[in-house]
Amino acid sequence: MLDVALTIVRDEGADRLTLGHLAARAGISKPVAYDHFGTRSKLLIELYKSIDQTQAAALQAALTTGERSIEETIAALASAYIHCYADTTGEWHAIGAALAGSEEKEAVYQELLDGYVQLFAAVLKPHIDLQQAELERRCIGLIGAGEALSGAMVRGNCGEPEAAETFASLIRGGLRESLSCRSNGEA
């Protein structure tokens, strides 16, 4: 059902995604859709989580394969993060907008962002001479920048390569003074 829901969002927009419309498009009865999701908000939350899980897995796979220098790590991190948004062709933002103001969405969104903070910190830690708490705070800021750049890209204000390079530059700048301690002059 989530695949059909994603198709509806892609083809018709998030506003058209209702439990009744999902049931009709999936060839199931309305009660089945309502029994499974309960409400439209819960359907949107599950779809939001599903898209994120797919993108987080792709991001983690891109970042945890092979050894990289700090520059290669930063480039891979920025590129993979921005590509996750490009790969969803705007569905992530459309579903997020449809859930705007939902307390449940805010809790889920924060949980997802916390996961990205941990992933960023784990990928950067081997190259950074910062205490874990400080590294995580910086990753929070960097992810905020990545979110803003991704949104700009989705709105057509820049392309994926420009967004990724800008994000990489911000990562370097946000970590510059702590890079040289462990990277032997790679920064």
PDB file of C-alpha atoms in Angstrom:
ATOM      1  CA  MET A   1       0.000   0.000   0.000  1.00  0.00           C
ATOM      2  CA  LEU A   2       2.888   2.383   0.667  1.00  0.00           C
ATOM      3  CA  ASP A   3       4.138   1.894  -2.899  1.00  0.00           C
ATOM      4  CA  VAL A   4       0.713   2.854  -4.222  1.00  0.00           C
ATOM      5  CA  ALA A   5       0.605   5.817  -1.823  1.00  0.00           C
ATOM      6  CA  LEU A   6       3.982   7.006  -3.106  1.00  0.00           C
ATOM      7  CA  THR A   7       2.756   6.682  -6.689  1.00  0.00           C
ATOM      8  CA  ILE A   8      -0.274   8.817  -5.843  1.00  0.00           C
ATOM      9  CA  VAL A   9       1.956  11.513  -4.331  1.00  0.00           C
ATOM     10  CA  ARG A  10       4.258  11.433  -7.375  1.00  0.00           C
ATOM     11  CA  ASP A  11       1.478  11.441  -9.954  1.00  0.00           C
ATOM     12  CA  GLU A  12      -1.234  13.525  -8.313  1.00  0.00           C
ATOM     13  CA  GLY A  13       0.329  15.343  -5.343  1.00  0.00           C
ATOM     14  CA  ALA A  14       0.153  14.815  -1.602  1.00  0.00           C
ATOM     15  CA  ASP A  15      -3.237  16.522  -1.309  1.00  0.00           C
ATOM     16  CA  ARG A  16      -4.821  13.701  -3.316  1.00  0.00           C
ATOM     17  CA  LEU A  17      -3.533  11.030  -0.945  1.00  0.00           C
ATOM     18  CA  THR A  18      -6.490   9.992   1.160  1.00  0.00           C
ATOM     19  CA  LEU A  19      -7.311   6.594   2.599  1.00  0.00           C
ATOM     20  CA  GLY A  20     -10.290   6.289   0.256  1.00  0.00           C
ATOM     21  CA  HIS A  21      -8.257   7.176  -2.825  1.00  0.00           C
ATOM     22  CA  LEU A  22      -5.476   4.822  -1.719  1.00  0.00           C
ATOM     23  CA  ALA A  23      -7.981   1.992  -1.317  1.00  0.00           C
ATOM     24  CA  ALA A  24      -9.417   2.596  -4.791  1.00  0.00           C
ATOM     25  CA  ARG A  25      -5.976   2.775  -6.447  1.00  0.00           C
ATOM     26  CA  ALA A  26      -4.680  -0.267  -4.524  1.00  0.00           C
ATOM     27  CA  GLY A  27      -7.777  -2.333  -5.359  1.00  0.00           C
ATOM     28  CA  ILE A  28      -8.721  -2.896  -1.730  1.00  0.00           C
ATOM     29  CA  SER A  29     -11.724  -1.907   0.338  1.00  0.00           C
ATOM     30  CA  LYS A  30     -11.757   1.302   2.371  1.00  0.00           C
ATOM     31  CA  PRO A  31     -12.030  -0.619   5.653  1.00  0.00           C
ATOM     32  CA  VAL A  32      -8.739  -2.398   4.884  1.00  0.00           C
ATOM     33  CA  ALA A  33      -6.973   0.928   4.372  1.00  0.00           C
ATOM     34  CA  TYR A  34      -8.565   2.399   7.500  1.00  0.00           C
ATOM     35  CA  ASP A  35      -7.759  -0.701   9.566  1.00  0.00           C
ATOM     36  CA  HIS A  36      -4.140  -0.585   8.445  1.00  0.00           C
ATOM     37  CA  PHE A  37      -3.434   3.152   8.848  1.00  0.00           C
ATOM     38  CA  GLY A  38      -6.310   4.541  10.923  1.00  0.00           C
ATOM     39  CA  THR A  39      -6.024   8.120   9.698  1.00  0.00           C
ATOM     40  CA  ARG A  40      -4.633  10.064   6.769  1.00  0.00           C
ATOM     41  CA  SER A  41      -1.997  11.542   9.077  1.00  0.00           C
ATOM     42  CA  LYS A  42      -0.817   8.090  10.086  1.00  0.00           C
ATOM     43  CA  LEU A  43      -0.661   7.069   6.424  1.00  0.00           C
ATOM     44  CA  LEU A  44       1.423  10.159   5.634  1.00  0.00           C
ATOM     45  CA  ILE A  45       3.699   9.475   8.627  1.00  0.00           C
ATOM     46  CA  GLU A  46       4.261   5.874   7.504  1.00  0.00           C
ATOM     47  CA  LEU A  47       5.012   7.042   3.967  1.00  0.00           C
ATOM     48  CA  TYR A  48       7.370   9.721   5.323  1.00  0.00           C
ATOM     49  CA  LYS A  49       9.199   7.077   7.402  1.00  0.00           C
ATOM     50  CA  SER A  50       9.334   4.677   4.468  1.00  0.00           C
ATOM     51  CA  ILE A  51      10.946   7.237   2.169  1.00  0.00           C
ATOM     52  CA  ASP A  52      13.398   8.166   4.906  1.00  0.00           C
ATOM     53  CA  GLN A  53      14.344   4.545   5.622  1.00  0.00           C
ATOM     54  CA  THR A  54      15.114   3.967   1.956  1.00  0.00           C
ATOM     55  CA  GLN A  55      17.179   7.137   1.719  1.00  0.00           C
ATOM     56  CA  ALA A  56      18.956   6.569   5.048  1.00  0.00           C
ATOM     57  CA  ALA A  57      19.969   3.075   3.941  1.00  0.00           C
ATOM     58  CA  ALA A  58      21.341   4.453   0.673  1.00  0.00           C
ATOM     59  CA  LEU A  59      23.190   7.207   2.536  1.00  0.00           C
ATOM     60  CA  GLN A  60      24.663   4.762   5.032  1.00  0.00           C
ATOM     61  CA  ALA A  61      25.750   2.380   2.265  1.00  0.00           C
ATOM     62  CA  ALA A  62      27.436   5.225   0.396  1.00  0.00           C
ATOM     63  CA  LEU A  63      29.254   6.410   3.499  1.00  0.00           C
ATOM     64  CA  THR A  64      30.360   3.187   5.126  1.00  0.00           C
ATOM     65  CA  THR A  65      32.061   1.444   2.236  1.00  0.00           C
ATOM     66  CA  GLY A  66      35.845   1.702   2.025  1.00  0.00           C
ATOM     67  CA  GLU A  67      38.358   3.976   3.669  1.00  0.00           C
ATOM     68  CA  ARG A  68      38.432   7.611   2.635  1.00  0.00           C
ATOM     69  CA  SER A  69      40.481  10.695   3.368  1.00  0.00           C
ATOM     70  CA  ILE A  70      38.670  13.513   5.133  1.00  0.00           C
ATOM     71  CA  GLU A  71      38.156  15.342   1.826  1.00  0.00           C
ATOM     72  CA  GLU A  72      36.734  12.200   0.216  1.00  0.00           C
ATOM     73  CA  THR A  73      34.550  11.630   3.279  1.00  0.00           C
ATOM     74  CA  ILE A  74      33.178  15.178   3.200  1.00  0.00           C
ATOM     75  CA  ALA A  75      32.520  15.011  -0.544  1.00  0.00           C
ATOM     76  CA  ALA A  76      30.779  11.636  -0.204  1.00  0.00           C
ATOM     77  CA  LEU A  77      28.749  12.820   2.784  1.00  0.00           C
ATOM     78  CA  ALA A  78      27.563  15.996   1.057  1.00  0.00           C
ATOM     79  CA  SER A  79      26.899  14.312  -2.263  1.00  0.00           C
ATOM     80  CA  ALA A  80      25.018  11.346  -0.782  1.00  0.00           C
ATOM     81  CA  TYR A  81      22.892  13.527   1.506  1.00  0.00           C
ATOM     82  CA  ILE A  82      21.873  15.924  -1.256  1.00  0.00           C
ATOM     83  CA  HIS A  83      21.279  13.037  -3.676  1.00  0.00           C
ATOM     84  CA  CYS A  84      18.817  11.489  -1.234  1.00  0.00           C
ATOM     85  CA  TYR A  85      16.596  14.527  -1.746  1.00  0.00           C
ATOM     86  CA  ALA A  86      17.143  14.626  -5.493  1.00  0.00           C
ATOM     87  CA  ASP A  87      16.244  10.955  -5.653  1.00  0.00           C
ATOM     88  CA  THR A  88      12.830  11.529  -4.043  1.00  0.00           C
ATOM     89  CA  THR A  89      11.920  14.162  -6.668  1.00  0.00           C
ATOM     90  CA  GLY A  90      10.159  16.289  -4.072  1.00  0.00           C
ATOM     91  CA  GLU A  91       7.902  13.673  -2.442  1.00  0.00           C
ATOM     92  CA  TRP A  92       9.678  14.090   0.904  1.00  0.00           C
ATOM     93  CA  HIS A  93       8.947  17.828   0.979  1.00  0.00           C
ATOM     94  CA  ALA A  94       5.396  17.385  -0.343  1.00  0.00           C
ATOM     95  CA  ILE A  95       4.540  14.851   2.367  1.00  0.00           C
ATOM     96  CA  GLY A  96       6.233  17.014   4.991  1.00  0.00           C
ATOM     97  CA  ALA A  97       4.157  19.995   3.855  1.00  0.00           C
ATOM     98  CA  ALA A  98       0.969  17.902   4.003  1.00  0.00           C
ATOM     99  CA  LEU A  99       1.852  17.036   7.600  1.00  0.00           C
ATOM    100  CA  ALA A 100       2.740  20.607   8.593  1.00  0.00           C
ATOM    101  CA  GLY A 101       1.570  21.408  12.090  1.00  0.00           C
ATOM    102  CA  SER A 102       1.155  17.775  13.088  1.00  0.00           C
ATOM    103  CA  GLU A 103       2.724  17.072  16.490  1.00  0.00           C
ATOM    104  CA  GLU A 104       3.273  13.463  15.473  1.00  0.00           C
ATOM    105  CA  LYS A 105       5.118  14.597  12.336  1.00  0.00           C
ATOM    106  CA  GLU A 106       7.394  16.834  14.387  1.00  0.00           C
ATOM    107  CA  ALA A 107       8.274  13.938  16.708  1.00  0.00           C
ATOM    108  CA  VAL A 108       8.972  11.608  13.775  1.00  0.00           C
ATOM    109  CA  TYR A 109      10.942  14.288  11.933  1.00  0.00           C
ATOM    110  CA  GLN A 110      13.097  14.923  15.002  1.00  0.00           C
ATOM    111  CA  GLU A 111      13.707  11.186  15.409  1.00  0.00           C
ATOM    112  CA  LEU A 112      14.819  10.941  11.795  1.00  0.00           C
ATOM    113  CA  LEU A 113      17.104  13.981  12.112  1.00  0.00           C
ATOM    114  CA  ASP A 114      18.627  12.519  15.279  1.00  0.00           C
ATOM    115  CA  GLY A 115      19.484   9.406  13.278  1.00  0.00           C
ATOM    116  CA  TYR A 116      21.248  11.516  10.659  1.00  0.00           C
ATOM    117  CA  VAL A 117      23.186  13.350  13.377  1.00  0.00           C
ATOM    118  CA  GLN A 118      24.456  10.011  14.661  1.00  0.00           C
ATOM    119  CA  LEU A 119      25.347   8.852  11.139  1.00  0.00           C
ATOM    120  CA  PHE A 120      27.205  12.082  10.311  1.00  0.00           C
ATOM    121  CA  ALA A 121      29.076  11.957  13.629  1.00  0.00           C
ATOM    122  CA  ALA A 122      30.067   8.310  13.127  1.00  0.00           C
ATOM    123  CA  VAL A 123      31.363   8.976   9.607  1.00  0.00           C
ATOM    124  CA  LEU A 124      33.280  12.119  10.599  1.00  0.00           C
ATOM    125  CA  LYS A 125      34.623  10.999  14.002  1.00  0.00           C
ATOM    126  CA  PRO A 126      37.704   9.157  12.654  1.00  0.00           C
ATOM    127  CA  HIS A 127      38.855  12.425  11.054  1.00  0.00           C
ATOM    128  CA  ILE A 128      37.858  14.929  13.727  1.00  0.00           C
ATOM    129  CA  ASP A 129      39.467  15.940  17.002  1.00  0.00           C
ATOM    130  CA  LEU A 130      36.312  16.968  18.861  1.00  0.00           C
ATOM    131  CA  GLN A 131      34.503  15.632  21.879  1.00  0.00           C
ATOM    132  CA  GLN A 132      31.451  13.579  20.843  1.00  0.00           C
ATOM    133  CA  ALA A 133      28.936  16.106  22.212  1.00  0.00           C
ATOM    134  CA  GLU A 134      30.557  18.999  20.299  1.00  0.00           C
ATOM    135  CA  LEU A 135      30.757  16.915  17.112  1.00  0.00           C
ATOM    136  CA  GLU A 136      27.062  16.059  17.411  1.00  0.00           C
ATOM    137  CA  ARG A 137      26.114  19.736  17.934  1.00  0.00           C
ATOM    138  CA  ARG A 138      28.045  20.681  14.824  1.00  0.00           C
ATOM    139  CA  CYS A 139      26.397  17.855  12.898  1.00  0.00           C
ATOM    140  CA  ILE A 140      22.996  19.239  13.947  1.00  0.00           C
ATOM    141  CA  GLY A 141      23.940  22.573  12.374  1.00  0.00           C
ATOM    142  CA  LEU A 142      25.370  20.929   9.283  1.00  0.00           C
ATOM    143  CA  ILE A 143      22.244  18.856   8.767  1.00  0.00           C
ATOM    144  CA  GLY A 144      20.169  22.036   9.051  1.00  0.00           C
ATOM    145  CA  ALA A 145      22.281  23.500   6.256  1.00  0.00           C
ATOM    146  CA  GLY A 146      21.846  20.308   4.222  1.00  0.00           C
ATOM    147  CA  GLU A 147      18.078  20.490   4.709  1.00  0.00           C
ATOM    148  CA  ALA A 148      17.999  24.102   3.535  1.00  0.00           C
ATOM    149  CA  LEU A 149      20.147  23.371   0.480  1.00  0.00           C
ATOM    150  CA  SER A 150      18.036  20.327  -0.363  1.00  0.00           C
ATOM    151  CA  GLY A 151      14.889  22.431  -0.169  1.00  0.00           C
ATOM    152  CA  ALA A 152      16.443  25.053  -2.441  1.00  0.00           C
ATOM    153  CA  MET A 153      17.369  22.326  -4.919  1.00  0.00           C
ATOM    154  CA  VAL A 154      13.861  20.833  -4.880  1.00  0.00           C
ATOM    155  CA  ARG A 155      12.423  24.319  -5.539  1.00  0.00           C
ATOM    156  CA  GLY A 156      14.738  24.690  -8.555  1.00  0.00           C
ATOM    157  CA  ASN A 157      17.027  27.350  -7.066  1.00  0.00           C
ATOM    158  CA  CYS A 158      20.134  25.260  -7.731  1.00  0.00           C
ATOM    159  CA  GLY A 159      21.118  21.950  -9.216  1.00  0.00           C
ATOM    160  CA  GLU A 160      22.234  18.841  -7.373  1.00  0.00           C
ATOM    161  CA  PRO A 161      25.968  19.366  -8.097  1.00  0.00           C
ATOM    162  CA  GLU A 162      25.860  22.955  -6.835  1.00  0.00           C
ATOM    163  CA  ALA A 163      23.943  21.990  -3.703  1.00  0.00           C
ATOM    164  CA  ALA A 164      26.360  19.130  -2.962  1.00  0.00           C
ATOM    165  CA  GLU A 165      29.457  21.300  -3.447  1.00  0.00           C
ATOM    166  CA  THR A 166      28.019  24.073  -1.290  1.00  0.00           C
ATOM    167  CA  PHE A 167      27.154  21.535   1.402  1.00  0.00           C
ATOM    168  CA  ALA A 168      30.678  20.064   1.265  1.00  0.00           C
ATOM    169  CA  SER A 169      32.103  23.561   1.628  1.00  0.00           C
ATOM    170  CA  LEU A 170      29.917  24.203   4.675  1.00  0.00           C
ATOM    171  CA  ILE A 171      30.971  20.889   6.233  1.00  0.00           C
ATOM    172  CA  ARG A 172      34.640  21.758   5.723  1.00  0.00           C
ATOM    173  CA  GLY A 173      34.111  25.218   7.166  1.00  0.00           C
ATOM    174  CA  GLY A 174      32.142  23.920  10.127  1.00  0.00           C
ATOM    175  CA  LEU A 175      34.876  21.479  11.051  1.00  0.00           C
ATOM    176  CA  ARG A 176      38.017  23.233   9.776  1.00  0.00           C
ATOM    177  CA  GLU A 177      39.862  23.868  13.048  1.00  0.00           C
ATOM    178  CA  SER A 178      39.337  20.291  14.206  1.00  0.00           C
ATOM    179  CA  LEU A 179      40.321  18.568  10.939  1.00  0.00           C
ATOM    180  CA  SER A 180      44.080  19.042  10.948  1.00  0.00           C
ATOM    181  CA  CYS A 181      44.586  17.301  14.278  1.00  0.00           C
ATOM    182  CA  ARG A 182      43.788  13.890  12.840  1.00  0.00           C
ATOM    183  CA  SER A 183      43.952  14.249   9.085  1.00  0.00           C
ATOM    184  CA  ASN A 184      47.668  14.974   8.744  1.00  0.00           C
ATOM    185  CA  GLY A 185      47.148  18.049   6.627  1.00  0.00           C
ATOM    186  CA  GLU A 186      44.441  16.611   4.339  1.00  0.00           C
ATOM    187  CA  ALA A 187      41.979  19.432   5.084  1.00  0.00           C
TER     188      ALA A 187
END
